[in-house]
Short mmCIF file of C-alpha atoms and ligand atoms in Angstrom, two decimals:
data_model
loop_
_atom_site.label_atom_id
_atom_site.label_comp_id
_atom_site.label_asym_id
_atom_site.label_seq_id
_atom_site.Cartn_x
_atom_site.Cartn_y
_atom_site.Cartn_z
CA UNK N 2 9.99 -8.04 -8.17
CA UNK N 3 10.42 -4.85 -6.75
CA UNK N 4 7.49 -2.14 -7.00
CA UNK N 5 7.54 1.52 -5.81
CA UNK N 6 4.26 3.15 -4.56
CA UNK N 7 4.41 6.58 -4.28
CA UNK N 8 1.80 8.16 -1.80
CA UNK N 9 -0.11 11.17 -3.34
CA UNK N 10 -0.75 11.65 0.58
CA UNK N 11 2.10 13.99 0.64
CA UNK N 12 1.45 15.47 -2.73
CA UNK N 13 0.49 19.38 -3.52
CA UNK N 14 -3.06 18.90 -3.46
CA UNK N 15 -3.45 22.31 -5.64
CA UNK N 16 -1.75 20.77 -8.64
CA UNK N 17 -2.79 16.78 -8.28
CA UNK N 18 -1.93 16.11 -12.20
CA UNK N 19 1.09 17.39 -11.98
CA UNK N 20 2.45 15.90 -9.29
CA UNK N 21 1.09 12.48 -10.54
CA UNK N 22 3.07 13.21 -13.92
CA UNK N 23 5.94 14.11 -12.24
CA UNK N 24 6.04 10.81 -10.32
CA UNK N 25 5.47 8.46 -13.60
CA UNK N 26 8.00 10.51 -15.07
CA UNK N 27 10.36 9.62 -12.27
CA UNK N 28 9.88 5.79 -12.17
CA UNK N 29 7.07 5.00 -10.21
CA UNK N 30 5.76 1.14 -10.43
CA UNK N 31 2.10 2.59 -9.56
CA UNK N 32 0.64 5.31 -7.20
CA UNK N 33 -0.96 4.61 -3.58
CA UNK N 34 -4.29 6.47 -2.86
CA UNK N 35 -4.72 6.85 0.88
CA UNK N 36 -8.45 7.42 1.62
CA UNK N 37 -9.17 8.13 4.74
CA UNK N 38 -12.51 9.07 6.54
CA UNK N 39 -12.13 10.76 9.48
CA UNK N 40 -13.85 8.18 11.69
CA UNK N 41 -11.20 4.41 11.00
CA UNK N 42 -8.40 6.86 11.14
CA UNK N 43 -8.61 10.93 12.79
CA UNK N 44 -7.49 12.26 9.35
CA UNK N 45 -9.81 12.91 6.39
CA UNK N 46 -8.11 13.09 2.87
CA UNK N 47 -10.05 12.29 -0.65
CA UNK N 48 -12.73 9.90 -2.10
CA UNK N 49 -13.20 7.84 -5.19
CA UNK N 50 -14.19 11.28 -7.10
CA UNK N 51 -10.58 12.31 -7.04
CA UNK N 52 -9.40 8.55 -7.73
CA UNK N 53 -12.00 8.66 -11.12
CA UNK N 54 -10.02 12.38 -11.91
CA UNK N 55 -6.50 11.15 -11.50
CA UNK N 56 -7.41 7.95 -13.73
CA UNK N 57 -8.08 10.34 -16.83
CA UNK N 58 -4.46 12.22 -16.26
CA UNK N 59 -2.59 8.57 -16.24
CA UNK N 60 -2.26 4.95 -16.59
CA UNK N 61 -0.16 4.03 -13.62
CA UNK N 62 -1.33 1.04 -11.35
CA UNK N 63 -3.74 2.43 -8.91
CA UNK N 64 -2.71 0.91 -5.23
CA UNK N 65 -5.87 2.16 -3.05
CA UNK N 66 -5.74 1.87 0.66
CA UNK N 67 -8.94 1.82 2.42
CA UNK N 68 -8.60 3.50 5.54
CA UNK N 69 -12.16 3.60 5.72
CA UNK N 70 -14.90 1.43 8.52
CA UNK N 71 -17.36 -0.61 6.60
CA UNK N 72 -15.12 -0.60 3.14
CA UNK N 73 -18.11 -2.83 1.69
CA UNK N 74 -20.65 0.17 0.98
CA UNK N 75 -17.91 1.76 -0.88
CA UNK N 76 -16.08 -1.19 -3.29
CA UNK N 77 -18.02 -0.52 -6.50
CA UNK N 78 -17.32 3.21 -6.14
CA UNK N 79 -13.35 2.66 -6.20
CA UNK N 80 -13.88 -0.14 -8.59
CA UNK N 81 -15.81 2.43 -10.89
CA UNK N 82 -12.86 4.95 -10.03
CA UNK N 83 -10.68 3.09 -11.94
CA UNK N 84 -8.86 0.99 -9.10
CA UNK N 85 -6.38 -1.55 -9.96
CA UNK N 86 -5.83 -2.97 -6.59
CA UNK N 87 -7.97 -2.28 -3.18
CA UNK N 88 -6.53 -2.53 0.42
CA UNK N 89 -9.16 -2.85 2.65
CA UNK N 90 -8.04 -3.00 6.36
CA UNK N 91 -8.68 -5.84 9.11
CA UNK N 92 -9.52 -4.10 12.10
CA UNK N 93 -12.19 -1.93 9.73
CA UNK N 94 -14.97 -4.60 8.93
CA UNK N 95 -16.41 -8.29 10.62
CA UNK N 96 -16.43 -9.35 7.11
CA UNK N 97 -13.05 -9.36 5.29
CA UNK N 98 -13.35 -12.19 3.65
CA UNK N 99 -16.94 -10.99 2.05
CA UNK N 100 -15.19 -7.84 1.00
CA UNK N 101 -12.31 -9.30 -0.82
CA UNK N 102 -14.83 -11.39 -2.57
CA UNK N 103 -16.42 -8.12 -3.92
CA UNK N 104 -13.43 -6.78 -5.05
CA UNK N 105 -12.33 -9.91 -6.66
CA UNK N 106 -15.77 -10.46 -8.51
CA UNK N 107 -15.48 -7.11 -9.84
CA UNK N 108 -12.11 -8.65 -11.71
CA UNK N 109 -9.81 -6.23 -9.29
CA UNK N 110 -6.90 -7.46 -7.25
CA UNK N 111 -7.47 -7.80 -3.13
CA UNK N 112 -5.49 -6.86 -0.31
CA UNK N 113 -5.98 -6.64 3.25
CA UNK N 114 -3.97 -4.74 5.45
CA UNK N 115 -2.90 -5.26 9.40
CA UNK N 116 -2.30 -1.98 11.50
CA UNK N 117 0.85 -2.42 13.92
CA UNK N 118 -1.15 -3.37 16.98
CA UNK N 119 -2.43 -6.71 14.63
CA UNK N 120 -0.53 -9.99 14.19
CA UNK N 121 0.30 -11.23 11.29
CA UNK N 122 -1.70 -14.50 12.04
CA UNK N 123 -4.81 -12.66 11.46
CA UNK N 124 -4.56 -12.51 7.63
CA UNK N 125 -3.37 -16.10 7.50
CA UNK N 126 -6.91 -17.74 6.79
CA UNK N 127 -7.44 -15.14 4.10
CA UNK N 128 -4.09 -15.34 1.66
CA UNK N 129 -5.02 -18.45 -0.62
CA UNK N 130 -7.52 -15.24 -1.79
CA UNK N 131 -5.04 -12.31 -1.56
CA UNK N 132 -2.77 -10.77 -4.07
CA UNK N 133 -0.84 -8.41 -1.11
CA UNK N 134 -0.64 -7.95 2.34
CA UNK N 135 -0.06 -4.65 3.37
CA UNK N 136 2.09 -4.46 6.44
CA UNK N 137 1.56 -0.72 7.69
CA UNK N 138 4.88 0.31 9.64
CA UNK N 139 3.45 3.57 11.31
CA UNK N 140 -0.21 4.12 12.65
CA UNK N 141 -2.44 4.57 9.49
CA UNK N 142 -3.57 8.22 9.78
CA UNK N 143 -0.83 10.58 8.77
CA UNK N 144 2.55 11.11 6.37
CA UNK N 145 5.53 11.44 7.89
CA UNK N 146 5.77 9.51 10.88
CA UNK N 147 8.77 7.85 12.29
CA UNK N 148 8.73 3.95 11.46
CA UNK N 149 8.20 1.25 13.97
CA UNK N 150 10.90 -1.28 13.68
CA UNK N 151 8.91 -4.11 15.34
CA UNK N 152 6.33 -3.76 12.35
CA UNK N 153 9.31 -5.42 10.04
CA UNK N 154 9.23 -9.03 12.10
CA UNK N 155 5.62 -9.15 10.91
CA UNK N 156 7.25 -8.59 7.23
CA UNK N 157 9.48 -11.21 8.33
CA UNK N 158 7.29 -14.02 8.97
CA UNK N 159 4.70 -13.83 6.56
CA UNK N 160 6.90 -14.22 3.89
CA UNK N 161 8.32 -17.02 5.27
CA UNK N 162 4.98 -18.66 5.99
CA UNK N 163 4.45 -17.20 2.14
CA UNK N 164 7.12 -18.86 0.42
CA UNK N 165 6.88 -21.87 2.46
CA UNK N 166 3.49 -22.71 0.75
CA UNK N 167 4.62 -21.71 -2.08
CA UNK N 168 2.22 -18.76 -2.39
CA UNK N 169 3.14 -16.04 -4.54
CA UNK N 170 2.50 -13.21 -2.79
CA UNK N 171 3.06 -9.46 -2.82
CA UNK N 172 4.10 -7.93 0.81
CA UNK N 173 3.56 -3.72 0.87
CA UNK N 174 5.20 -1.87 3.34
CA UNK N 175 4.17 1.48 4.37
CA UNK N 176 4.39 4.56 6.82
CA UNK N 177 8.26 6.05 7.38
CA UNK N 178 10.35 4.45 4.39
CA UNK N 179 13.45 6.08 4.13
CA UNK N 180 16.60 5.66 2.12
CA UNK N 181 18.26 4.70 5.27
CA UNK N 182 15.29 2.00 5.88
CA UNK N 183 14.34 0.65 2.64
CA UNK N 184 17.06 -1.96 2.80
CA UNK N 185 15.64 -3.41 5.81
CA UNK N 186 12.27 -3.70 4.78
CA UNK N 187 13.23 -5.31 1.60
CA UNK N 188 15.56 -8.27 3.61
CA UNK N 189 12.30 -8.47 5.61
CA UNK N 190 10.62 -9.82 2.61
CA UNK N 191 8.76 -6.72 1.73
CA UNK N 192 8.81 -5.97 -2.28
CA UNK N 193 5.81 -3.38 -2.76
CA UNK N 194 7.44 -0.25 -1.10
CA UNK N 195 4.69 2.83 -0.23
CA UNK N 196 6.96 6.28 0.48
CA UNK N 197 5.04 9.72 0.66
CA UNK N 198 6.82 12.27 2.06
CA UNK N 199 10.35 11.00 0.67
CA UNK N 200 9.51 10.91 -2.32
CA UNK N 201 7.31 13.80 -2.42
CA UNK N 202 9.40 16.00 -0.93
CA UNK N 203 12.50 15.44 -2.79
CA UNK N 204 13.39 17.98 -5.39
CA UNK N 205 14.38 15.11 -7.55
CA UNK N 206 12.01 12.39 -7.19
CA UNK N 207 13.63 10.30 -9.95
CA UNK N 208 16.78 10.39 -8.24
CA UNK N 209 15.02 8.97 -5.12
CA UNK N 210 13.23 6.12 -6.84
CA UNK N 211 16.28 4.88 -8.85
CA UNK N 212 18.54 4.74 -5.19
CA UNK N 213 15.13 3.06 -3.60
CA UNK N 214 15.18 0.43 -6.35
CA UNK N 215 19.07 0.34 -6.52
CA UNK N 216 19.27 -0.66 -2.37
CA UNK N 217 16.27 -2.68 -2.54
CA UNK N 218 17.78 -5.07 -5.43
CA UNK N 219 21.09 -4.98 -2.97
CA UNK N 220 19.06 -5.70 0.25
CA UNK N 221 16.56 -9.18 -1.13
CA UNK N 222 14.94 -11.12 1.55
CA UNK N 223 17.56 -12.36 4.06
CA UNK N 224 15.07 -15.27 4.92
C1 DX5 U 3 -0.45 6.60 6.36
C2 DX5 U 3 -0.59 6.30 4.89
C3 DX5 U 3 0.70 6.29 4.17
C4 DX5 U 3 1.44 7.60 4.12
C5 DX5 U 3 2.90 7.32 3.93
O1 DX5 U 3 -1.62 6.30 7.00
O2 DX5 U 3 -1.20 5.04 4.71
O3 DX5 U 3 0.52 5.79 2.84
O4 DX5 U 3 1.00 8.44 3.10
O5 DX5 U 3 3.61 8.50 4.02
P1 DX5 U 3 5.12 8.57 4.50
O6 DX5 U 3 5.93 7.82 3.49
O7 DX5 U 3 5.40 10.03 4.49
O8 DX5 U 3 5.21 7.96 5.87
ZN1 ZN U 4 -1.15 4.14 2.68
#
């Protein structure tokens, strides 16, 4: 099943509800929540505050990205926030498998994500726990980058080692998706698609979201 993620990321920050609303209205699957701190990434954007706001203005699925170091003194504050999945990132913690068990005792879905320098083998020893992996296709930081088309082979071969064990497993791409790119993250093997600034910055976001769906059920993995 495919599932579109809209990044608030590239949102007008001045009118959050709105914008949130207008992206529900449009067809949006859930709604990613980049947090960043300014220290794991050079880019500072919101906290669980603004998470806990946003939850009383809708009931999307809330697909928080934890671009954070030491995610684990912050879990039961996104939990509290109202998140319905947390992405916590490999190369932020020397515990990830301690911090997906916090997230999962708190009854919330786990996901661990690999920057492009990371292989994919890293996150092998931790998916019999994991709901997602989130592959990120740009440097985590900023919106609007260019993706990096060697990021998709990582796609590629975890959901082949995936579906050869048989383990159901959701595969988020994000950083650079494009209507001209979509396709080939999809026949990677990706199905949870993250887009900010396209969506965002469309003057029809609905119009965006149907095509993204539309070449994404025309592009399934190629294997
Ligand atoms: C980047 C963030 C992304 C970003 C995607 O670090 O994790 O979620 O908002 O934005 P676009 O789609 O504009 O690349
Ligand atoms: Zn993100």
């Amino acid at each position: 099943m495919i599932y579109i993620s809209p990044s608030i990321l590239a949102a007008d920050f001045a009118n959050l509800e709105s914008e949130v609303k207008r992206v529900e209205r449009a067809g949006a699957s859930m709604l990613h929540l980049d947090v960043m701190d300014g220290v794991f990434v050079p880019n500072i954007s919101f906290g669980p505050s603004v998470i806990a706001a946003l939850r009383r203005c809708t009931d999307l699925f809330f697909d928080v990205h934890l671009m954070i170091v030491d995610p684990i003194r912050y879990i039961q504050d996104f939990v509290r926030a109202g998140a319905d999945i947390i992405t916590l990132h490999y190369e932020s913690c020397d515990n990830p498998a301690k911090v997906i068990s916090i997230i999962k005792a708190a009854d919330v879905r786990a996901s661990v994500s690999i920057s492009p320098g990371t292989p994919y083998e890293a996150v092998l020893p931790l998916l019999d726990r994991l709901d997602m992996v989130l592959v990120m296709t740009v440097e985590p930081g900023f919106g609007g980058q260019k993706l990096i088309p060697s990021t998709l082979e990582k796609v590629r071969q975890l959901r082949r080692y995936a579906n050869s064990r048989n383990l159901k497993l959701d595969i988020e791409v994000d950083g650079g998706i494009t209507l001209d790119n979509i396709g080939l993250a999809t026949r990677a093997g990706a199905n949870v698609i993250v887009s900010g600034s396209t969506i965002f910055g469309a003057s029809r976001p609905s119009a965006v979201i149907s095509k993204m769906f539309e070449i994404a059920e025309k592009n399934p993995f190629a294997g």
